[in-house]
PDB file of C-alpha atoms in Angstrom:
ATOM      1  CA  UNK A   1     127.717  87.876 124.046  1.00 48.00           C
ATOM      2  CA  UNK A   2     130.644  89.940 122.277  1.00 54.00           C
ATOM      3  CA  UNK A   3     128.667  93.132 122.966  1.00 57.00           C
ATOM      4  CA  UNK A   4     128.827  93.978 118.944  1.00 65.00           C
ATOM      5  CA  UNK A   5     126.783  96.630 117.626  1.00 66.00           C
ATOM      6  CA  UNK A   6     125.842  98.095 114.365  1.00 68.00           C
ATOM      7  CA  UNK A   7     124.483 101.114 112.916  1.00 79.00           C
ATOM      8  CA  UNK A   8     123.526 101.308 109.392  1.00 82.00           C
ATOM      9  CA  UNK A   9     121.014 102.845 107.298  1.00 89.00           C
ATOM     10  CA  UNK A  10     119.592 101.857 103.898  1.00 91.00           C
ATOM     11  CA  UNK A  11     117.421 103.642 101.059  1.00 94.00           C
ATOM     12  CA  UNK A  12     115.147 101.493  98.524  1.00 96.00           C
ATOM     13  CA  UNK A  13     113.458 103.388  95.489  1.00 97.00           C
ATOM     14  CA  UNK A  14     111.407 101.991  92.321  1.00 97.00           C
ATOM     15  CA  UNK A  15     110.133 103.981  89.047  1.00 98.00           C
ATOM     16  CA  UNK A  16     107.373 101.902  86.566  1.00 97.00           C
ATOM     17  CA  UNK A  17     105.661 102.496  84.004  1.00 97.00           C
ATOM     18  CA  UNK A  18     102.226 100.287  82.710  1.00 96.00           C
ATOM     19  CA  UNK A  19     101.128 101.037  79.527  1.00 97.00           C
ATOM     20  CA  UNK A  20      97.578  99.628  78.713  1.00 95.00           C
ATOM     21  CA  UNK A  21      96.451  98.818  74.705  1.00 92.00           C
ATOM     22  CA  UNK A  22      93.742  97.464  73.119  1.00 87.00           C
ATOM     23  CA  UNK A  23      92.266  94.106  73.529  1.00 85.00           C
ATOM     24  CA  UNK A  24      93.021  94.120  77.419  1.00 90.00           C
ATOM     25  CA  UNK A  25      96.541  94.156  77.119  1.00 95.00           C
ATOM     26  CA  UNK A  26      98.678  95.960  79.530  1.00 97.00           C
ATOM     27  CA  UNK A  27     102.543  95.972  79.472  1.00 97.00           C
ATOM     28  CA  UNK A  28     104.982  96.708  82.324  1.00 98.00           C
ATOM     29  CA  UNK A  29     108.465  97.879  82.984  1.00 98.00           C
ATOM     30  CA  UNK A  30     110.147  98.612  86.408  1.00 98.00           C
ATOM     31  CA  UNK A  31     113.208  99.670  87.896  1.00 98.00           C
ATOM     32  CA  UNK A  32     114.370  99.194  91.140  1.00 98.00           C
ATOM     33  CA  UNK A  33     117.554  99.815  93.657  1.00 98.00           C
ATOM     34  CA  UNK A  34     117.394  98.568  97.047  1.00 97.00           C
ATOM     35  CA  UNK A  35     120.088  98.433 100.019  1.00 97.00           C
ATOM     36  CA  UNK A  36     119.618  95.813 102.715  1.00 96.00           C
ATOM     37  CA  UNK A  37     121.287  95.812 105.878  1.00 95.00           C
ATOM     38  CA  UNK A  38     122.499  92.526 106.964  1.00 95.00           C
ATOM     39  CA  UNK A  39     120.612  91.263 110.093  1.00 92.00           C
ATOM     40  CA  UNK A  40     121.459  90.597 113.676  1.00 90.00           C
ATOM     41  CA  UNK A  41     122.129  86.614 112.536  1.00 91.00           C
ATOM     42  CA  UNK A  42     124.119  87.445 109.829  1.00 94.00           C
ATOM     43  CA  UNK A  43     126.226  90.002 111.619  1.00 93.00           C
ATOM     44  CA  UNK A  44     126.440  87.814 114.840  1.00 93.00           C
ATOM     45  CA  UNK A  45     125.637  84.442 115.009  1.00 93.00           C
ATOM     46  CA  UNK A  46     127.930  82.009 116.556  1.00 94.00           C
ATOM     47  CA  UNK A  47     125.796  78.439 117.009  1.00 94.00           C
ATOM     48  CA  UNK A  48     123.415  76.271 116.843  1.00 94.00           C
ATOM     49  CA  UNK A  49     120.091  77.250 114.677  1.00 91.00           C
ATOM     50  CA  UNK A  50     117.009  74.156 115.168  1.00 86.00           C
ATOM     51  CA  UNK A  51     115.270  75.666 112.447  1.00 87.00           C
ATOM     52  CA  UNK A  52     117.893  75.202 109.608  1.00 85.00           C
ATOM     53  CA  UNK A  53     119.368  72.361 111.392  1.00 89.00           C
ATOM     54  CA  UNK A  54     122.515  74.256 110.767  1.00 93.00           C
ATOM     55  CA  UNK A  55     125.665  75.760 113.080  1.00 96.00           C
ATOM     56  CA  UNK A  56     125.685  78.914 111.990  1.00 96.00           C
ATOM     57  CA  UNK A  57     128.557  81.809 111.959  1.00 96.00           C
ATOM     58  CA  UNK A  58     127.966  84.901 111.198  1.00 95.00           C
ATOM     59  CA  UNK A  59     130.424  87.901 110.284  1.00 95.00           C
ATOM     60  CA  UNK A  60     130.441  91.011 111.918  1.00 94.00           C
ATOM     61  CA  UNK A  61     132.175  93.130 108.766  1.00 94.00           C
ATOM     62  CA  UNK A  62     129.253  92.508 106.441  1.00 96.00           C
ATOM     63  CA  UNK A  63     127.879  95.272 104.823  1.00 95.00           C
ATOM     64  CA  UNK A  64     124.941  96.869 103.413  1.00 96.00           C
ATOM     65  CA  UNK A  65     123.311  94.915 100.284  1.00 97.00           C
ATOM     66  CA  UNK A  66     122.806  96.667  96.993  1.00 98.00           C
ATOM     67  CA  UNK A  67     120.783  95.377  94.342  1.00 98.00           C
ATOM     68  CA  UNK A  68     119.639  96.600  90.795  1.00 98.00           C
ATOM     69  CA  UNK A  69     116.599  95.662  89.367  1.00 98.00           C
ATOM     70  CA  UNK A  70     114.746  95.300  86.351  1.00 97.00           C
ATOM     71  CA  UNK A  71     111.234  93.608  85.737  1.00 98.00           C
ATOM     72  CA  UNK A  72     109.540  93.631  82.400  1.00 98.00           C
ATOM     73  CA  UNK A  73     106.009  92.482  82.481  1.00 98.00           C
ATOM     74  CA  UNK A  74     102.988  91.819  79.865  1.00 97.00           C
ATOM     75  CA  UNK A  75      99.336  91.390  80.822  1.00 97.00           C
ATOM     76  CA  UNK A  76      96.002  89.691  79.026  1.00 96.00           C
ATOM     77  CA  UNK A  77      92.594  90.235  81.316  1.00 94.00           C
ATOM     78  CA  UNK A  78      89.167  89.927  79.779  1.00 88.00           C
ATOM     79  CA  UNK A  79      88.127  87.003  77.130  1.00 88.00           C
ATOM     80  CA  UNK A  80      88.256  83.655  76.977  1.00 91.00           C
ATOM     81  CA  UNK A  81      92.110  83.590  77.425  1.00 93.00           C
ATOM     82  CA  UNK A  82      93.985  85.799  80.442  1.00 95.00           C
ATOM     83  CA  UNK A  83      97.338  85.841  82.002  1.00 97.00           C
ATOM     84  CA  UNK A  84     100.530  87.344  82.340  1.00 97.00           C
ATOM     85  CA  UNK A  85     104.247  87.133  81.762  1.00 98.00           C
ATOM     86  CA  UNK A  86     107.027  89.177  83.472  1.00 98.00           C
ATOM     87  CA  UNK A  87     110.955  88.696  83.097  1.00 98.00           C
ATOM     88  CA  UNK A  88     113.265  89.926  85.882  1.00 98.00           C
ATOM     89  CA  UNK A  89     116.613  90.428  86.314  1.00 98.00           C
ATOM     90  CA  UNK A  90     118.505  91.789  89.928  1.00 98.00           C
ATOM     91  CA  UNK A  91     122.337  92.457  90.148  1.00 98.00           C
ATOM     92  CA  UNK A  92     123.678  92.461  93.846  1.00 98.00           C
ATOM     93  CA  UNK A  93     126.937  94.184  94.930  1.00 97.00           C
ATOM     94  CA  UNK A  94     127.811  92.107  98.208  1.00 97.00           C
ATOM     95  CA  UNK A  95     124.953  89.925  98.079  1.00 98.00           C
ATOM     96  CA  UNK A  96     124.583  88.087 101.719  1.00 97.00           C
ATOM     97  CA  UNK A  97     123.888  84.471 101.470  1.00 96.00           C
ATOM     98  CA  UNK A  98     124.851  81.048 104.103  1.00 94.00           C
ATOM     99  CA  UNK A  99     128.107  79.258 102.260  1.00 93.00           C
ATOM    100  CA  UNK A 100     128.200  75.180 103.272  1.00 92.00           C
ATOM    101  CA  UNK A 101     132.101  75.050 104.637  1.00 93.00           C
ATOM    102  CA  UNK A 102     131.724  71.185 104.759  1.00 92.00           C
ATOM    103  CA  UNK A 103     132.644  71.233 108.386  1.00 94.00           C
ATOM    104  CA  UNK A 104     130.408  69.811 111.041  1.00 92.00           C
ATOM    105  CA  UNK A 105     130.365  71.191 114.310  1.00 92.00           C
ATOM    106  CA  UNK A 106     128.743  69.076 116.819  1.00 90.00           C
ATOM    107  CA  UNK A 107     126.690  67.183 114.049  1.00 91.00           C
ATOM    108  CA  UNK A 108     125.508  70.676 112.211  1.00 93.00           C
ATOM    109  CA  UNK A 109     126.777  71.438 109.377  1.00 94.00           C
ATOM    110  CA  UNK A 110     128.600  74.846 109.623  1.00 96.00           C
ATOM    111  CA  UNK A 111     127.147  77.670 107.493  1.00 95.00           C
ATOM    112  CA  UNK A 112     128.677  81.168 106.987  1.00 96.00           C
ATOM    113  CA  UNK A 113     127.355  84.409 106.132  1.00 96.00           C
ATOM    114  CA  UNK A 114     129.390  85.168 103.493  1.00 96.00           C
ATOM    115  CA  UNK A 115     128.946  88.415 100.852  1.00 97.00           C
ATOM    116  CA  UNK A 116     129.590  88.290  97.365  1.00 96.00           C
ATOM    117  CA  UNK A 117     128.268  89.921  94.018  1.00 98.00           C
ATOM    118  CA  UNK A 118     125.533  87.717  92.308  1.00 98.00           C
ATOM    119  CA  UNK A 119     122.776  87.926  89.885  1.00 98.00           C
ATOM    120  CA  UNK A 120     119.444  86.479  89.659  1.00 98.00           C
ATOM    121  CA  UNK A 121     117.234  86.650  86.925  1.00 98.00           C
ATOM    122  CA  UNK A 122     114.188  84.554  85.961  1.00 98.00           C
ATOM    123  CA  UNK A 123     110.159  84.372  85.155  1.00 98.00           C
ATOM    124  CA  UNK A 124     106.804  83.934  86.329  1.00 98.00           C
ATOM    125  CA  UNK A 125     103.948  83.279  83.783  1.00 98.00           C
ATOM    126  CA  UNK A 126     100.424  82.240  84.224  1.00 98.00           C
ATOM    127  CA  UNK A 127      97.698  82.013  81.515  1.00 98.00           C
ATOM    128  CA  UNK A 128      94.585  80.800  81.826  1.00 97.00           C
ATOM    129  CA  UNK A 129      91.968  79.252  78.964  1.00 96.00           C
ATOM    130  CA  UNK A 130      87.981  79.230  79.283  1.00 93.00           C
ATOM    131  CA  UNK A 131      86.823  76.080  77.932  1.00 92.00           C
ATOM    132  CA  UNK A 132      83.292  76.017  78.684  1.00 90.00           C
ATOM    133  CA  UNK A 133      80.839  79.043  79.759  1.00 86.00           C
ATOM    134  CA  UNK A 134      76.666  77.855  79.572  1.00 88.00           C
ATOM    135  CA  UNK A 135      74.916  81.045  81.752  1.00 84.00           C
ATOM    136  CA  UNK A 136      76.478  80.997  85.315  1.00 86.00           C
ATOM    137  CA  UNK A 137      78.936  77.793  84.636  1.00 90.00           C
ATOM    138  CA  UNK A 138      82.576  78.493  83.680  1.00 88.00           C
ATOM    139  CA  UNK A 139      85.169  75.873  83.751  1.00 93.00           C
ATOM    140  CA  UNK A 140      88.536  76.988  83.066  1.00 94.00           C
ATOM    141  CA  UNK A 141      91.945  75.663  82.830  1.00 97.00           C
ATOM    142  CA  UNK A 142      94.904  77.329  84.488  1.00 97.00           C
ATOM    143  CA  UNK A 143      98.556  76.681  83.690  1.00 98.00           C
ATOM    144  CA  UNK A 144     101.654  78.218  85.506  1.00 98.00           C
ATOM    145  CA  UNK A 145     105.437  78.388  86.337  1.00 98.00           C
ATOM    146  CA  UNK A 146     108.319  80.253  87.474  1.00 98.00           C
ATOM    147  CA  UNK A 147     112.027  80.111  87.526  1.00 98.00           C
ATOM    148  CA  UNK A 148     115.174  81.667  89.281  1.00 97.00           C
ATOM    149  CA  UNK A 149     118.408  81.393  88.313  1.00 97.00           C
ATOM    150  CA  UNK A 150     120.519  82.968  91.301  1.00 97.00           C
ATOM    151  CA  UNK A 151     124.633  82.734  90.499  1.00 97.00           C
ATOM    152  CA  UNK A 152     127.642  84.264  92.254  1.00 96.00           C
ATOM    153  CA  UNK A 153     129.524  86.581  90.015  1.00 94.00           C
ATOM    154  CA  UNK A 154     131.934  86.434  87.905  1.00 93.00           C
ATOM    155  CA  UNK A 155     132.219  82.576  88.296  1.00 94.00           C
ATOM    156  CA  UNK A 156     128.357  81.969  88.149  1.00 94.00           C
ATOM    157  CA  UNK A 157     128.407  79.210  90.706  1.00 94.00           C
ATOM    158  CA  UNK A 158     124.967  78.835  91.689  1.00 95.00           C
ATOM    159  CA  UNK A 159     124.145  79.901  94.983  1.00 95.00           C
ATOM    160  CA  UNK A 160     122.478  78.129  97.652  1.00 91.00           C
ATOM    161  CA  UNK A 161     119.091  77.260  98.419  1.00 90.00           C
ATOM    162  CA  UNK A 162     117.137  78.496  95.891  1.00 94.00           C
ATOM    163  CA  UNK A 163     113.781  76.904  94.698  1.00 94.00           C
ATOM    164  CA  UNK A 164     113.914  74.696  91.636  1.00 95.00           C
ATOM    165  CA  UNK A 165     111.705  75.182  89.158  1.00 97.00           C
ATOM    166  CA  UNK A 166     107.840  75.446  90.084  1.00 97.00           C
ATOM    167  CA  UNK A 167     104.945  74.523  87.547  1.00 98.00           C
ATOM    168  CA  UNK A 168     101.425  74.410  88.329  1.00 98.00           C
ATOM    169  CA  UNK A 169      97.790  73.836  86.756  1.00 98.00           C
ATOM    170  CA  UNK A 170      94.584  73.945  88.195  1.00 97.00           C
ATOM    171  CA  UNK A 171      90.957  73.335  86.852  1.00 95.00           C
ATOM    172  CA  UNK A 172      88.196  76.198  88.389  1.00 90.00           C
TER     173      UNK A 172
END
């Protein structure tokens, strides 16, 4: 116990605007700017952590994270074919993230809190197709997928622990 202590605060805000057309379309645009305050871990950590399997070390000079964001959406509901598509992109000013050191401290790997600029950007989409409707019996099919790209700026170095690629389909 150092006896370290913090006090920080943070604002978040967001401004959208959906536009709905004809033929059940609906489109979407959104921008957002957050500040999150690194947490007690990040600021403090000096050890062991069983659920990362990890020795992790934090750093008590982090600072508040900023991001700018932007999401861009467009949505289908009603007929035989639904779904939606939306775009995003987030810039970070001292983005907090765990950096692998390639040490090993007592058979951990050592992870530290580090802060660095980074941007993420990426997709969802899901879309779904009615292929057979006879009174109360609908089958549909359902396709979907999304996708991060995360990268530490101005190198673009991907950072870690971000989810690959996820694609999905489902029969109802």
């Amino acid at each position: 116990d150092r006896g370290d202590s913090r006090t920080m605060t943070g604002v978040s805000g967001s401004a959208g605007l959906n536009v709905r057309a004809q033929d059940g379309l609906a489109f979407g645009l959104t921008l957002s700017y957050s500040e999150r305050l690194p947490g007690a871990e990040e600021l403090f950590s000096d050890g062991p952590h069983a659920a990362t399997n990890a020795y992790e070390v934090g750093d008590p000079d982090l600072s508040k994270e900023k991001s700018l964001g932007f999401d861009a959406s467009i949505k289908k509901s009603g007929g035989p074919v639904t779904g939606e598509v939306s775009f995003f992109r987030n810039a970070f000013t001292g983005y907090i993230f765990e950096s692998f050191t390639g040490e090993e401290i007592d058979e951990l790997q050592v992870v530290r809190y580090e802060q660095r600029d980074a941007t993420f950007w990426g997709f969802e989409a899901r879309a779904a197709f009615e292929v057979l409707e006879t009174g109360e019996r609908h089958l549909s099919v359902e396709g979907s997928a999304d996708y991060v790209r995360a990268q530490v700026e101005p190198t673009s170095e991907p950072l870690p622990r971000i989810a690959p690629m996820r694609l999905g389909a489902a029969l109802h």
